[in-house]
XYZ file of C-alpha atoms in Angstrom:
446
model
C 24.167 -27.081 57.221
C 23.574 -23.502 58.476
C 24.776 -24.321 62.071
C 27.732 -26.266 60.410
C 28.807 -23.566 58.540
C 28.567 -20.969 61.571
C 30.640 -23.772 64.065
C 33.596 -23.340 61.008
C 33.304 -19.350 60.582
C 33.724 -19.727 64.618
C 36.608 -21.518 64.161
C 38.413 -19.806 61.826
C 37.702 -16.497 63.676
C 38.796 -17.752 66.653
C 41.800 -19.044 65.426
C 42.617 -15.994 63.557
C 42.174 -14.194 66.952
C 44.818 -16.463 68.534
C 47.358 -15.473 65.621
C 46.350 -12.134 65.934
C 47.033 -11.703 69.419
C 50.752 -10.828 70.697
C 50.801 -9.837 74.420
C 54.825 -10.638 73.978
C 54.906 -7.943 71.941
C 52.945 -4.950 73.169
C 54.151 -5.440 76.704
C 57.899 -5.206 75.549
C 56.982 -2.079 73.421
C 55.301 -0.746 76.182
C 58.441 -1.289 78.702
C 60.527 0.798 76.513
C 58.055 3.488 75.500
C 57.557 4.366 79.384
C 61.615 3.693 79.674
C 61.879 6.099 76.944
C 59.562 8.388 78.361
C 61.718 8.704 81.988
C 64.556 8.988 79.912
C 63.007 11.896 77.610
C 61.948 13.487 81.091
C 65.373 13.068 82.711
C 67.402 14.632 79.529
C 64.419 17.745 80.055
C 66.343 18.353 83.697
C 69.574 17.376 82.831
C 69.355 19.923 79.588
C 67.473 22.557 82.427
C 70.488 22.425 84.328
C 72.907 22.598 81.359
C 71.132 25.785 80.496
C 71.228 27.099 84.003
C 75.047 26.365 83.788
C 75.465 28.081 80.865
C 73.624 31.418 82.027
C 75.603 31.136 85.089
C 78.919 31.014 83.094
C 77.894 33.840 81.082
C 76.987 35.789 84.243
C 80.655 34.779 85.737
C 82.648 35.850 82.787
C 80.653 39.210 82.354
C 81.476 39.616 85.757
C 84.974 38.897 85.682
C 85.433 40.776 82.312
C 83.749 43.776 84.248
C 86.295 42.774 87.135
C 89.495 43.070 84.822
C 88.589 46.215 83.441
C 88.411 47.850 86.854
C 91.730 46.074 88.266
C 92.952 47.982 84.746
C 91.607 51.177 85.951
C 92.873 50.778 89.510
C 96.266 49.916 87.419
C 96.288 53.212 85.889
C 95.537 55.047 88.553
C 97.997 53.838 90.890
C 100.576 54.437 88.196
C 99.413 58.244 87.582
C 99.085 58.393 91.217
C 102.711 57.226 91.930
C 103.809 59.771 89.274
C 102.319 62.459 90.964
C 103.576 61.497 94.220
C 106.855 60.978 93.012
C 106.752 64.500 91.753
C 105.550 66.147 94.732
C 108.074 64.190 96.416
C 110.802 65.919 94.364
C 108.841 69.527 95.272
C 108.842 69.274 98.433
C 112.725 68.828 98.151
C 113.226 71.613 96.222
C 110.793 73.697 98.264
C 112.632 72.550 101.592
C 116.034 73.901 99.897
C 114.428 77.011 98.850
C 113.232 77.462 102.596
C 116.748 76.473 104.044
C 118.626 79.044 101.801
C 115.642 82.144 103.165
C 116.876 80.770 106.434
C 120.615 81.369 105.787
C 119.959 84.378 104.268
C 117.986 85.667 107.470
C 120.374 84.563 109.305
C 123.358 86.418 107.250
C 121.087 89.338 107.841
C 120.741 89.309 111.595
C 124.608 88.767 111.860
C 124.760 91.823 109.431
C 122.381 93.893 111.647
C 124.369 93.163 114.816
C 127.918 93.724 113.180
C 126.055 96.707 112.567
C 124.437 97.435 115.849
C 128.350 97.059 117.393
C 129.140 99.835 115.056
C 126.710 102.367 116.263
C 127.481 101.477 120.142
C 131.148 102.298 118.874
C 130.142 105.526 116.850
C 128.088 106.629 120.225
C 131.091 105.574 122.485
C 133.190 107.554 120.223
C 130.907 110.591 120.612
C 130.506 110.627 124.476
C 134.638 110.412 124.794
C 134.800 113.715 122.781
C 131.938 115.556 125.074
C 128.643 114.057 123.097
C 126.205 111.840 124.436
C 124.147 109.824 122.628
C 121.238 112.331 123.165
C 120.789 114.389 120.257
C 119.769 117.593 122.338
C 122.376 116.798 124.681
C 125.082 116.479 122.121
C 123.929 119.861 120.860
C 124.156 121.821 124.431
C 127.721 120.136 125.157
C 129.101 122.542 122.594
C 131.928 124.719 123.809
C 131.692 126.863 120.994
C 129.514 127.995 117.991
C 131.826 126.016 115.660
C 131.837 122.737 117.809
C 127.878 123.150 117.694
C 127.932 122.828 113.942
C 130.041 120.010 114.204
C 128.718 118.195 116.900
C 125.401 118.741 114.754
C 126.383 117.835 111.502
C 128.519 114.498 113.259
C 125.138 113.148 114.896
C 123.122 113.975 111.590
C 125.288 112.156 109.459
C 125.381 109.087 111.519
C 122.001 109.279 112.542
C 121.021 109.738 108.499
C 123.424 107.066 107.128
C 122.640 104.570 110.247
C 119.023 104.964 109.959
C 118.985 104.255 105.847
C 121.122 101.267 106.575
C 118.504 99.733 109.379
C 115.820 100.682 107.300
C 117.227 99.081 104.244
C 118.124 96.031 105.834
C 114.551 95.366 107.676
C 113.159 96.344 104.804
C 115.536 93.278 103.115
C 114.742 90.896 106.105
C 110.777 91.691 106.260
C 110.832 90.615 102.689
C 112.971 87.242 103.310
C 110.751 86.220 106.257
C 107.585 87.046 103.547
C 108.985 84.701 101.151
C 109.981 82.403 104.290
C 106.448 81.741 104.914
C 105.093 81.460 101.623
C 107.553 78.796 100.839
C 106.752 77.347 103.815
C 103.099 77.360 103.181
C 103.475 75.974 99.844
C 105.818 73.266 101.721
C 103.326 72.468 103.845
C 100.580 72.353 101.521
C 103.013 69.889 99.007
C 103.460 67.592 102.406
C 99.541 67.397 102.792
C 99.268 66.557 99.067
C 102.000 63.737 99.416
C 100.289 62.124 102.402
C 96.861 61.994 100.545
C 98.430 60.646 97.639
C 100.256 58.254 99.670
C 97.157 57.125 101.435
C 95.776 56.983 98.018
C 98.132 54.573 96.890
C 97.847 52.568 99.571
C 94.100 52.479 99.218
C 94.261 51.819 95.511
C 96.869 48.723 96.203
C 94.536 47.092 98.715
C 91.504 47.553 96.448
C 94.139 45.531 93.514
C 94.593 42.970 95.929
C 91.172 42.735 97.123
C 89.779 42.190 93.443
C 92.314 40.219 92.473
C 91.453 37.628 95.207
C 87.559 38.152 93.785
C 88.819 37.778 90.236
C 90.435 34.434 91.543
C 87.721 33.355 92.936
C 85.567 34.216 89.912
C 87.892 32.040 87.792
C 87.536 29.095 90.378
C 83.545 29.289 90.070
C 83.830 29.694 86.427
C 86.277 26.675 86.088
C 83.779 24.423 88.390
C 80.641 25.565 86.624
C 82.765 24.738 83.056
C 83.313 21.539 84.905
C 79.499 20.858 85.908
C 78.519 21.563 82.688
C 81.025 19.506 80.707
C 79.413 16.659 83.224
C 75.752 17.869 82.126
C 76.765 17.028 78.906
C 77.998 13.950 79.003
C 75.043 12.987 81.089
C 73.051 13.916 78.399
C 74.887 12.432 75.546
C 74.322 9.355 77.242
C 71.163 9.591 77.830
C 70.644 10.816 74.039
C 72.205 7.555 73.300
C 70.048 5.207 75.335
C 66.816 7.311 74.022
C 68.105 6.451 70.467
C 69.005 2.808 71.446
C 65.039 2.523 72.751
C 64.128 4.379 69.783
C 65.508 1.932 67.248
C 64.562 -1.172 69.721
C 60.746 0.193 69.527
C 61.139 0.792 65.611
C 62.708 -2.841 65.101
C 60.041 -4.138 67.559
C 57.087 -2.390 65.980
C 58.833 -3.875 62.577
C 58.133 -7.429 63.700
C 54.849 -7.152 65.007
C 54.188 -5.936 62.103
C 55.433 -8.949 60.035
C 54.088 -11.295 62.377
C 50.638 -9.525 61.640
C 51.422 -9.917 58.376
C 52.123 -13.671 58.624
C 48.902 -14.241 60.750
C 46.426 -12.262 58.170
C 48.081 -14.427 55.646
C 47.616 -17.687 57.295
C 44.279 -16.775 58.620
C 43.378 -16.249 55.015
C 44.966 -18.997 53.784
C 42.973 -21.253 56.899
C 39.817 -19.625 55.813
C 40.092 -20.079 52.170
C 41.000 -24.092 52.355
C 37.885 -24.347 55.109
C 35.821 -22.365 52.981
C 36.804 -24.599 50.146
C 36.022 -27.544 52.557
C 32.722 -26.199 53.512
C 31.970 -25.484 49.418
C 32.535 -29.040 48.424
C 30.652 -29.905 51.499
C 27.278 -27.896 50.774
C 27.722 -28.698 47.085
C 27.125 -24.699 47.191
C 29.296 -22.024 46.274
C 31.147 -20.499 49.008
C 30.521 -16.681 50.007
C 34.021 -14.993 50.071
C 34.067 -11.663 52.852
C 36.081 -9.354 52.357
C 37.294 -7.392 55.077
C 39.104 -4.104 54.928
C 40.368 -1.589 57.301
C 40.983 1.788 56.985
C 42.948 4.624 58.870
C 42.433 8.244 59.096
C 45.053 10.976 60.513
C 44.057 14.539 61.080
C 46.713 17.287 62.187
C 46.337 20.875 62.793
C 49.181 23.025 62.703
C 48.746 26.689 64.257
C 51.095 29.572 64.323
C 50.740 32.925 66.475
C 52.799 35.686 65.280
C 53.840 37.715 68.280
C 54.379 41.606 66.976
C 57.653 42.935 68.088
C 57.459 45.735 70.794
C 59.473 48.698 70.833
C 61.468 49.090 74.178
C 60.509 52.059 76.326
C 62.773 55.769 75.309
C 65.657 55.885 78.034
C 64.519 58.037 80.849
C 66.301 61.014 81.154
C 68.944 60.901 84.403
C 69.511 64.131 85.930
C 73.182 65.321 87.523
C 71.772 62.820 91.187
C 71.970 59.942 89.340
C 74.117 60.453 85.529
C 77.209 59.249 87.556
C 75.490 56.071 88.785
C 77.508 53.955 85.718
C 80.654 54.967 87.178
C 80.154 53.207 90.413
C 82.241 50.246 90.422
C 83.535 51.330 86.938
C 85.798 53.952 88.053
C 89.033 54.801 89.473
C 90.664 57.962 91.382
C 93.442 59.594 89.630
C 94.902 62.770 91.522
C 94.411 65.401 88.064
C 92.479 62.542 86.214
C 89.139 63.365 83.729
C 90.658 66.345 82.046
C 91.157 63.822 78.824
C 88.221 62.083 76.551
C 90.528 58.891 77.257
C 90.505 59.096 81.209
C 86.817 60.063 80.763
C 86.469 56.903 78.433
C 88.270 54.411 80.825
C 86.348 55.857 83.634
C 89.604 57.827 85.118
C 88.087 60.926 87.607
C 88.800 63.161 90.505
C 86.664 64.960 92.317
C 86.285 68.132 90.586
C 86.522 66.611 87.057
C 83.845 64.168 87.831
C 81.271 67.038 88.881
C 82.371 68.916 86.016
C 81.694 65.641 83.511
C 78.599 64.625 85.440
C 76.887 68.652 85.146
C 77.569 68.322 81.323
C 75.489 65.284 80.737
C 72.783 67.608 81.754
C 73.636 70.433 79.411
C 75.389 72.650 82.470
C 78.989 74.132 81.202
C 81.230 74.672 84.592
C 83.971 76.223 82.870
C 87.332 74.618 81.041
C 87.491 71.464 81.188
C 91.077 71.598 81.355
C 91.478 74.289 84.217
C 88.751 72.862 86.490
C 89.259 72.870 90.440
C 87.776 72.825 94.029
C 88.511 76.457 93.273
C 86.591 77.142 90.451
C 84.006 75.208 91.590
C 83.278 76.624 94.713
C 82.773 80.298 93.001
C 80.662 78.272 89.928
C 77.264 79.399 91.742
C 75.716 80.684 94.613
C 77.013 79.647 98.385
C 73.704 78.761 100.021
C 73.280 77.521 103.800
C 73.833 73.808 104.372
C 70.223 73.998 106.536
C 68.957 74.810 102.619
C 70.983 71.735 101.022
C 69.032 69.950 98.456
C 69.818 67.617 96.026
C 72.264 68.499 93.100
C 74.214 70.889 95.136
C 77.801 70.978 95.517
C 78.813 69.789 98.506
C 82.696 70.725 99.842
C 85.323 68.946 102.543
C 88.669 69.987 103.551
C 90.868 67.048 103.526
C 94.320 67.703 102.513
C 93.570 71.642 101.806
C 90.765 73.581 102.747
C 87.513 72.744 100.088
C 90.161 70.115 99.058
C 87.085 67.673 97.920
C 83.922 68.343 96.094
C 80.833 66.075 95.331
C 77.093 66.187 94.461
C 74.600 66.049 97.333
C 71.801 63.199 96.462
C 70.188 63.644 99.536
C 69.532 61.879 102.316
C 72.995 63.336 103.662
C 74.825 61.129 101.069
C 76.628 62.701 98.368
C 77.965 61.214 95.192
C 81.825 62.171 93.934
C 85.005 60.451 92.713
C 86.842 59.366 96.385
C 90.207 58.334 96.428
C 89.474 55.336 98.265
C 86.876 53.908 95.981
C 86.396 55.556 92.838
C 82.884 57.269 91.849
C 80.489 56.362 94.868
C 78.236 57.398 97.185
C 79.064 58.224 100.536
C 77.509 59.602 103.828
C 78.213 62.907 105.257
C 76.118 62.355 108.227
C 78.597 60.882 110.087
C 82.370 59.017 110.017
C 84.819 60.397 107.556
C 82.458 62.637 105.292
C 80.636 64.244 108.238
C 84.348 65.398 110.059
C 85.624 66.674 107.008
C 82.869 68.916 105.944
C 83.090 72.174 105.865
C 80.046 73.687 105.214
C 79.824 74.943 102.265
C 77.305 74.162 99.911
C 77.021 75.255 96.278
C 73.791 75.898 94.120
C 74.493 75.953 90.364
């Protein structure tokens, strides 16, 4: 009875296994949980390189926002710069007319002086036909009598007296004319210099515009194909969201009827072993033992959290007049008489002496007015020291369109830092090229 009993428990077990079992099933649940795997590891890329777009968007429009504001500097500064030439411009025409009326007045003056000159070759003529000669002692011998020596005397006095007060008067006039000649021409001269820097300036700042706004363009282009790779990105990844969610649900639904056909197979597996228990029961004339079976599951999770403090970020370093004007570089523009204003100063608008003055006052240093600050000034702010002694922080001076007509801020190295007309606030070399031709010498310690 024993062994018949154990032959149906067999049975039923082994049947139950065969219900039980669904290799269908797990290996179609297994496809698409390694399917949804390669997705889950191709939407990790696909979202890397969506990031990476993104940062390199963000780096493109800072960039081109940083570009814009500088093509609105060099806007500005072209503008003022154009003013300033246009002003010269009309100085120099008023100068040259003030130097062309000296030079008709001169020559009024000469044609004076030799109307003049005839007169006293006429007055001397004029004495030698009565018995003078133009020989004061002479004149004074001739004299037939006591009374023609007092007039022969008194005749060469007077014209001697009036004649001499009349040259003397009008070289005195013509010494002063050919004074003012050359100061107006110096001044012209001075006012031509000015208008050919500040045309080369112009010309400078115009090809800097046009060499931006080619960068700008191409800026835009980059951003537009990045915008354009990332919109793709997307979509890549929306789709691939969508076939994740598609496996997803497929897996869920699948999982769903292996669970019901579990379900189905406990229940007939029960259902087998009850009736052959039964069958068994009636067999044996004994009662039948019922087993019951249970299962149970157990889950354990841990959840952890580290707090990261915050850290405080390290106090600015202190900059010293080398290095305060480093933000201007690339942020800057040259405007001939620009920085004397909080707004140029704001919008990054400099020339050379305003820029040393604004760059020794971040460093607590007072160089005088702001308003009334020059190469001038500047050059009597300290103490003239030999350029063998140069070190860094002095002032540093060029003659470009006027002697000490430029000013900057040795850093060393034999590069200086200043506002250039060609580039805005940089740093340039004075060991050779340009810089080195154009210095003069003399070096400033504040």
């Amino acid at each position: 009875m024993k062994k018949k009993m154990l032959l149906l428990n067999t049975t039923v077990l082994l049947g139950l296994g065969g219900v039980l079992s669904t290799p269908t099933y797990a290996s179609t649940i297994q496809d698409m949980e390694s399917q949804k795997s390669q997705i889950q590891n191709q939407r990790q890329d696909v979202q890397s390189n969506i990031k990476a777009a993104s940062d390199e968007l963000t780096r493109l429009q800072a960039e081109q926002d940083q570009m814009k504001a500088q093509l609105e500097r060099l806007t500005i500064a072209e503008e003022e710069n154009n003013k300033k030439a246009q002003k010269t411009e009309a100085d120099i025409k008023e100068t040259s007319k003030q130097v062309e009326q000296l030079e008709k007045e001169i020559k009024l003056l000469q044609e004076k002086l030799e109307k003049r000159n005839d007169i006293l070759k006429d007055r001397a003529r004029s004495l030698q036909e009565s018995g003078g000669n133009v020989e004061y002692l002479q004149v004074l011998l001739g004299s037939s009598s006591f009374g023609d020596f007092v007039d022969r005397a008194l005749a060469v006095s007077t014209i001697v007296d009036a004649d001499r007060g009349i040259l003397k008067e009008t070289k005195n006039m013509q010494d002063e004319l050919k004074t003012k000649q050359a100061d107006v021409k110096s001044k012209l001269a001075s006012l031509e210099d000015m208008k050919a820097e500040l045309d080369e300036m112009t010309v400078q700042l115009a090809a800097q515009k046009k060499q931006k706004d080619a960068l700008a363009k191409e800026l835009k282009d980059k951003e537009a194909k990045n915008e354009e790779l990332k919109a793709s990105l997307q979509a890549k990844d929306s789709s691939l969201a969508n076939e994740q969610s598609t496996l997803e649900q497929n897996i869920k639904d699948q999982k769903a009827a292996e669970e019901a056909a579990r379900k189905a197979a406990e229940q007939a597996a029960k259902e087998a072993a009850k009736k052959a228990a039964e069958q068994a029961q009636k067999a044996a004339a004994a009662p039948a033992e019922k087993a019951d079976s249970s299962s149970a599951k157990a889950e354990a999770s841990k959840a952890s959290s580290n707090d990261v403090a915050p850290t405080s970020a390290p106090a600015p370093k202190a900059s010293n007049v080398v290095t305060v004007g480093n933000r201007w570089i690339g942020n800057s523009a040259y405007v001939f008489g620009g920085g004397r204003s909080q707004s140029d100063i704001s919008h990054g608008l400099f020339d050379c002496s305003s820029f040393v003055h604004w760059a020794y006052s971040q460093v607590g240093v007072n160089l005088g007015p702001l308003g009334s600050v020059s190469t001038e000034t500047l050059k009597h702010a300290g103490t003239q020291v030999s350029s063998s002694q140069m070190q860094p922080g002095d002032l540093v001076f060029f003659d470009t369109y006027k002697k000490d007509g430029h000013v900057g801020i040795y850093v060393g190295g034999g590069k200086f830092i200043g506002a250039q007309s060609s580039t805005g606030v940089a740093i340039a070399n004075m060991s050779s090229g340009y810089w080195k031709q154009k210095f003069n010498g003399r070096v400033v310690r504040i």
